[in-house]
Amino acid sequence: VTDRRRAAVLGAGGYIGQEFARMLADHPYFDPVLLVSGDRTGGRRLEEVWHLAEEVPAALRSQRLVAATPKAVAAEADIAFSALPGGVAVPVESALSRLGVAVFSNASDHRADPGRPLLIPEVNPEHLGILPRGSRSAPIITNPNCSATGLAIALKPIVRPLDPRTVHVATYQALSGAGFPGVASLSIADNVVPFIAGEEEKLARETPQLLGSPRGRRIVPAAITIHPQCARVGVREGHLEAVTVLARRRPTLAEITSAWRSFDPLAGLALPSAPHPPIALRAEADRPQPLRDRWAGEGRARGMQVVLGRVRWTPPTLRFFLLSHNAVRGGAGGSVLNAELAEAKGILGARPSRGR
Ligand SMILES: NC(=O)c1ccc[n+]([C@@H]2O[C@H](COP(=O)([O-])OP(=O)(O)OC[C@H]3O[C@@H](n4cnc5c(N)ncnc54)[C@H](OP(=O)(O)O)[C@@H]3O)[C@@H](O)[C@H]2O)c1
């Protein structure tokens, strides 16, 4: 009998940690046996600390969050999904990797490390090739910044037809992007804050890296300059982005929309959380909207589709809006899909067979 892999969720009391619990509770490959807390939620049942709008998953409702050292995690789990804050993540995730636990991380700490793949399965699966071969440590695979995720998915199909030189992007980012409890209500009600610490730097650095190519054990970034301007808005979930692409080539508008519509690079792989297609193109004049489009995608892939709209092509300038669920596509769901791809590619080794 082949069982689900035993999984730990690190930072399970926070926003992304709870999305992990929601997405993994009945996952066909991974069984969340351990919910690891920080100081605030330690010792409490998941239902007592739950703050997502969706129901707490029945299978995990009574499970207690526990403090656990990397050694204690490694004794229980084969794989870890990490929602640890930046700064805290490196020592914990590195220790787990050395103990043979594969880590799928949301933290920005490892993203600049040239030996760690920054992965979106539809965009750059070939970047997994930079993982060291024959290493005794288990892999650490990170997903990119939540705004860079939506942008890289939207740009990937049009890189070839347009050959973008420069991309300007203005973001309208949801409150949950700052975690729980996040931005103080009196700072954001009746307001828009035109600054998110470190966000513009992450978008500018990670997007060309995601669209880049492996050379040996390194990734050579794509020759595209990103000019971001990031703002926090009073929306609960879903990052909206206004994108302006300056192109070197001049395809027709039909060629551009067809590149988006036909994009489905994971079509043959049957990964449980992969949306098909990963991009939904809306024709209405007033879409995408966070309220209406954040949960695009079906079944396990709910919230995993990136929704595009308001496409305008005045060569050499392409303009459009995109919407991507920051905590699902840009957070927990991105890591779960990365783990599903790693499983499908045999990177996690044989599935455990424990018998019953
Ligand atoms: N929010 C998003 O949309 C988003 C998207 C992509 C990536 N990320 C990244 O994902 C990570 C988590 O973000 P978040 O939004 O979920 O933040 P969050 O709501 O603040 O949650 C972080 C959680 O980490 C726990 N924690 C802190 N130190 C710990 C430790 N030493 N061991 C175990 N748990 C510890 C805290 O637990 P206690 O509550 O028990 O103290 C807290 O619940 C961050 O690295 C963030 O940058 C977030």
XYZ file of C-alpha atoms and ligand atoms in Angstrom:
404
model
C 0.000 0.000 0.000
C 1.443 3.365 -0.957
C 0.560 6.021 1.603
C 0.481 9.770 1.397
C 3.775 11.406 2.307
C 3.809 12.640 5.900
C 3.890 16.428 5.812
C 4.586 19.186 8.335
C 3.180 22.696 7.948
C 5.549 25.264 9.465
C 3.944 28.503 10.658
C 0.518 26.842 10.624
C -1.078 29.586 12.748
C -0.517 32.285 10.108
C -2.326 33.195 6.901
C -0.328 31.037 4.496
C -0.034 28.237 7.063
C -3.826 28.028 7.259
C -4.132 28.025 3.465
C -1.700 25.074 3.563
C -3.911 23.290 6.092
C -6.972 23.932 3.893
C -5.298 22.692 0.701
C -3.534 19.686 2.263
C -6.280 18.352 4.552
C -7.517 15.861 1.936
C -4.622 15.988 -0.521
C -4.004 12.789 -2.502
C -0.161 12.882 -2.116
C 0.532 14.669 1.193
C -0.860 14.091 4.688
C -0.439 17.054 7.098
C 0.441 15.118 10.261
C 2.165 18.008 12.032
C 1.083 21.648 12.379
C 4.044 23.624 13.717
C 3.335 26.905 15.490
C 5.139 29.957 16.702
C 4.600 31.622 20.112
C 1.066 32.976 19.536
C -0.747 29.816 18.453
C 1.280 27.064 20.173
C -0.801 24.442 22.037
C -4.129 25.592 20.553
C -6.415 23.610 18.235
C -6.520 24.702 14.595
C -10.212 25.668 14.899
C -9.365 28.027 17.800
C -6.882 30.074 15.743
C -8.645 29.823 12.351
C -9.066 33.167 10.550
C -9.713 32.339 6.888
C -13.172 33.013 5.437
C -13.394 29.375 4.270
C -14.393 26.634 6.734
C -11.691 25.058 8.869
C -11.020 21.625 7.304
C -12.904 18.929 9.271
C -9.974 16.498 9.186
C -7.666 18.993 10.956
C -10.111 21.018 13.041
C -9.061 19.465 16.380
C -5.370 19.032 15.606
C -3.167 20.999 18.015
C -0.464 23.334 16.801
C 2.841 22.441 18.436
C 6.284 23.949 18.774
C 8.821 21.581 17.222
C 12.561 21.656 16.550
C 13.768 20.602 13.072
C 14.811 17.266 14.600
C 11.328 16.697 16.004
C 9.792 17.636 12.634
C 12.134 15.215 10.825
C 11.057 12.405 13.176
C 7.431 12.862 12.059
C 7.496 14.103 8.484
C 9.126 13.425 5.095
C 8.233 16.804 3.609
C 7.673 20.299 5.023
C 5.522 23.135 3.700
C 6.929 26.331 5.111
C 5.016 29.518 5.867
C 7.708 30.854 8.175
C 8.423 34.583 8.222
C 11.491 35.887 6.430
C 14.507 35.835 8.730
C 13.207 32.855 10.710
C 13.057 30.509 7.714
C 16.733 29.990 6.775
C 18.053 28.136 9.835
C 14.930 25.994 10.213
C 14.558 25.098 6.524
C 18.299 24.458 6.079
C 18.344 22.168 9.136
C 15.346 20.241 7.790
C 17.028 19.846 4.400
C 20.154 18.447 6.104
C 17.916 16.023 8.030
C 16.498 14.723 4.726
C 13.160 16.583 4.799
C 12.270 18.221 1.468
C 11.120 21.821 2.017
C 8.633 23.808 -0.075
C 8.965 27.362 1.132
C 7.153 30.661 0.821
C 9.815 32.717 2.563
C 11.933 35.137 0.568
C 15.125 34.144 2.410
C 16.333 31.459 -0.020
C 15.135 33.163 -3.200
C 18.382 34.966 -3.903
C 20.424 31.770 -3.413
C 21.568 30.758 -6.923
C 21.507 27.056 -5.964
C 17.827 27.058 -4.930
C 15.181 26.890 -7.642
C 12.562 29.622 -7.563
C 9.723 27.721 -9.163
C 6.378 28.151 -10.914
C 5.587 24.828 -12.607
C 3.951 26.417 -15.668
C 6.747 28.979 -16.115
C 10.149 27.441 -15.390
C 10.071 23.689 -14.547
C 13.481 23.350 -16.225
C 14.978 25.399 -13.334
C 14.682 22.269 -11.175
C 17.763 21.133 -13.113
C 19.974 23.402 -10.959
C 19.346 21.204 -7.893
C 22.630 19.557 -6.903
C 22.781 15.899 -7.932
C 23.719 13.190 -5.469
C 23.368 15.574 -2.504
C 22.624 14.020 0.885
C 20.432 16.997 1.765
C 16.818 17.073 0.630
C 15.855 19.914 -1.755
C 14.608 23.337 -0.686
C 12.308 24.674 -3.397
C 10.823 28.133 -3.033
C 7.919 29.860 -4.695
C 8.346 33.470 -5.737
C 6.894 36.648 -4.291
C 3.097 36.699 -4.654
C 3.004 39.665 -7.082
C 5.870 38.271 -9.179
C 3.965 34.974 -9.489
C 0.949 36.493 -11.277
C 3.173 38.691 -13.438
C 5.512 35.866 -14.521
C 2.570 33.597 -15.438
C 0.967 36.382 -17.510
C 4.242 37.256 -19.269
C 5.480 33.724 -19.976
C 3.267 32.991 -23.053
C 3.934 36.418 -24.620
C 7.709 36.541 -24.186
C 8.284 34.859 -27.546
C 5.725 36.754 -29.686
C 6.426 40.180 -28.118
C 10.067 40.006 -26.990
C 9.382 42.500 -24.157
C 12.076 45.069 -23.444
C 10.517 46.813 -20.454
C 7.522 46.052 -18.244
C 5.863 48.671 -16.040
C 3.592 47.258 -13.364
C 1.423 49.041 -10.788
C 0.018 46.766 -8.099
C -3.106 46.993 -5.936
C -2.188 44.452 -3.257
C -4.522 42.769 -0.805
C -4.258 43.055 2.986
C -3.640 39.330 3.488
C -0.352 39.758 1.627
C 0.919 41.189 4.926
C -0.090 38.032 6.854
C -2.227 37.875 10.007
C -3.247 40.222 11.639
C -1.545 42.364 8.982
C -2.052 46.077 8.385
C -3.775 48.023 11.183
C -7.388 48.739 10.170
C -7.085 52.473 10.813
C -4.093 52.656 8.458
C -5.957 51.169 5.502
C -9.707 51.858 5.881
C -10.578 54.812 3.590
C -7.023 54.684 2.265
C -4.448 53.354 -0.204
C -0.841 53.087 0.963
C 1.642 53.553 -1.912
C 4.449 51.574 -0.270
C 5.110 47.937 0.660
C 8.570 47.374 2.109
C 10.840 45.375 -0.220
C 8.045 44.503 -2.672
C 9.203 46.502 -5.699
C 12.719 45.109 -5.348
C 11.351 41.530 -5.255
C 9.192 42.042 -8.364
C 12.096 43.605 -10.273
C 14.545 40.840 -9.344
C 12.397 37.702 -9.320
C 10.388 38.219 -12.545
C 13.430 38.203 -14.916
C 14.857 35.273 -12.938
C 11.641 33.242 -13.386
C 11.687 33.984 -17.125
C 15.434 33.263 -17.352
C 17.301 30.172 -18.545
C 19.514 27.702 -16.709
C 23.192 27.697 -17.630
C 24.971 24.953 -15.718
C 23.939 25.349 -12.074
C 22.941 29.017 -12.466
C 19.957 30.891 -13.865
C 20.653 33.664 -16.368
C 17.828 36.229 -15.959
C 15.775 37.257 -19.009
C 16.741 40.611 -20.556
C 13.546 42.332 -19.409
C 13.568 45.328 -17.094
C 10.671 45.486 -14.635
C 9.565 48.880 -13.237
C 7.150 48.177 -10.355
C 5.072 50.553 -8.232
C 3.364 48.751 -5.356
C 0.390 49.846 -3.250
C -1.627 48.238 -0.452
C -5.418 48.513 -0.836
C -8.312 47.609 1.478
C -9.085 44.277 -0.230
C -8.931 41.024 1.721
C -7.486 38.640 -0.912
C -6.300 38.931 -4.522
C -3.558 41.135 -5.960
C -4.596 43.247 -8.971
C -1.791 44.455 -11.282
C -1.886 47.015 -14.116
C 0.752 45.914 -16.625
C 2.320 47.884 -19.489
C 4.703 45.992 -21.770
C 7.024 47.744 -24.242
C 7.699 45.190 -26.981
C 10.470 44.697 -29.520
C 8.204 42.695 -31.873
C 4.785 43.500 -33.347
C 2.493 40.494 -33.581
C -1.250 40.962 -34.125
C -3.616 41.238 -31.158
C -5.098 37.865 -32.194
C -1.622 36.282 -31.955
C -1.168 37.707 -28.460
C -4.546 36.531 -27.131
C -4.090 33.150 -28.791
C -0.691 32.774 -27.041
C -2.458 33.315 -23.694
C -5.462 31.105 -24.505
C -3.416 28.137 -25.744
C -0.943 28.249 -22.814
C -1.289 25.051 -20.758
C 2.177 23.532 -20.338
C 1.096 21.116 -17.561
C -1.775 19.675 -19.624
C -0.369 16.126 -19.753
C 0.809 15.829 -16.128
C -2.440 15.478 -14.101
C -1.100 17.447 -11.109
C -4.004 17.740 -8.627
C -3.707 21.506 -7.974
C -2.841 22.642 -11.514
C -5.505 24.823 -13.168
C -6.260 24.098 -16.813
C -5.648 26.481 -18.409
C -3.549 28.498 -15.903
C -4.676 31.804 -17.466
C -8.308 32.900 -17.897
C -8.784 35.780 -20.324
C -11.901 37.905 -19.648
C -13.513 39.994 -22.371
C -15.704 42.214 -20.106
C -14.732 45.876 -19.825
C -14.587 45.755 -16.007
C -12.732 42.503 -15.213
C -10.681 41.151 -13.517
C -11.849 42.167 -10.043
C -10.614 40.761 -6.694
C -14.147 40.132 -5.421
C -15.275 38.225 -8.497
C -12.124 36.593 -9.851
C -9.922 35.644 -6.885
C -11.232 32.059 -6.771
C -10.843 31.333 -10.502
C -9.949 27.703 -11.162
C -11.836 24.497 -10.458
C -11.755 21.759 -7.818
C -8.390 21.597 -6.054
C -7.164 24.370 -8.384
C -9.674 26.931 -7.022
C -7.779 30.214 -6.640
C -4.901 28.975 -8.811
C -5.895 30.562 -12.125
C -4.516 33.992 -13.057
C -7.251 36.158 -14.585
C -6.386 38.680 -17.323
C -8.503 41.396 -18.889
C -8.684 44.895 -20.405
C -6.148 43.983 -23.070
C -5.128 46.914 -25.253
C -2.431 46.679 -27.980
C -1.096 49.913 -29.424
C 2.234 48.706 -30.830
C 4.789 48.720 -29.364
C 2.767 49.025 -26.122
C 0.602 46.260 -24.655
C -1.568 47.042 -21.637
C -3.626 44.690 -19.498
C -4.749 43.988 -15.933
C -4.178 40.730 -14.087
C -5.533 39.293 -10.872
C -3.921 36.516 -8.864
C -4.870 35.099 -5.445
C -1.872 36.112 -3.326
C -2.319 33.498 -0.589
C -3.238 30.602 -2.914
C -1.553 30.963 -6.334
C 1.064 33.304 -4.864
C 1.433 31.418 -1.571
C 0.349 28.013 -0.259
C -1.106 26.753 -3.546
C 2.107 27.661 -5.357
C 4.129 25.539 -2.910
C 1.674 22.633 -3.082
C 1.836 22.674 -6.890
C 5.645 22.789 -6.710
C 5.598 19.711 -4.474
C 3.206 17.934 -6.849
C 5.582 18.658 -9.741
C 8.577 17.451 -7.691
C 6.623 14.278 -6.894
C 5.727 13.749 -10.572
C 9.381 14.240 -11.587
C 10.638 11.748 -8.983
C 12.619 14.416 -7.090
C 11.139 13.333 -3.741
C 12.159 9.687 -4.153
C 9.872 6.694 -3.793
C 6.537 7.265 -2.032
C 6.462 5.595 1.405
C 4.881 2.186 1.588
C 3.850 1.601 5.181
C 1.243 -1.123 4.849
C -1.902 -1.091 6.983
N 0.476 36.404 2.860
C 0.769 36.204 1.586
O -0.034 36.489 0.683
C 2.094 35.607 1.217
C 2.288 35.237 -0.110
C 3.505 34.648 -0.479
C 4.489 34.458 0.466
N 4.286 34.817 1.759
C 5.343 34.518 2.736
O 4.882 33.420 3.521
C 5.422 33.499 4.838
C 4.267 33.499 5.829
O 3.471 34.636 5.586
P 2.061 34.862 6.279
O 1.409 35.905 5.471
O 1.367 33.590 6.497
O 2.515 35.479 7.700
P 1.807 35.356 9.132
O 0.321 35.350 8.970
O 2.430 36.393 9.972
O 2.237 33.912 9.642
C 3.531 33.560 10.003
C 3.418 32.479 11.061
O 4.735 31.989 11.376
C 4.722 31.567 12.709
N 6.085 31.567 13.260
C 6.880 32.607 13.555
N 8.068 32.191 13.989
C 8.020 30.821 14.008
C 8.927 29.790 14.367
N 10.152 30.086 14.811
N 8.538 28.497 14.215
C 7.302 28.181 13.771
N 6.395 29.132 13.429
C 6.754 30.428 13.537
C 3.812 32.509 13.450
O 3.187 31.700 14.423
P 2.376 32.256 15.676
O 1.200 32.962 15.101
O 2.005 31.012 16.430
O 3.316 33.138 16.444
C 2.829 32.977 12.377
O 1.541 32.401 12.546
C 6.276 34.765 4.871
O 7.607 34.405 4.612
C 5.701 35.596 3.724
O 6.629 36.489 3.204
C 3.102 35.382 2.161
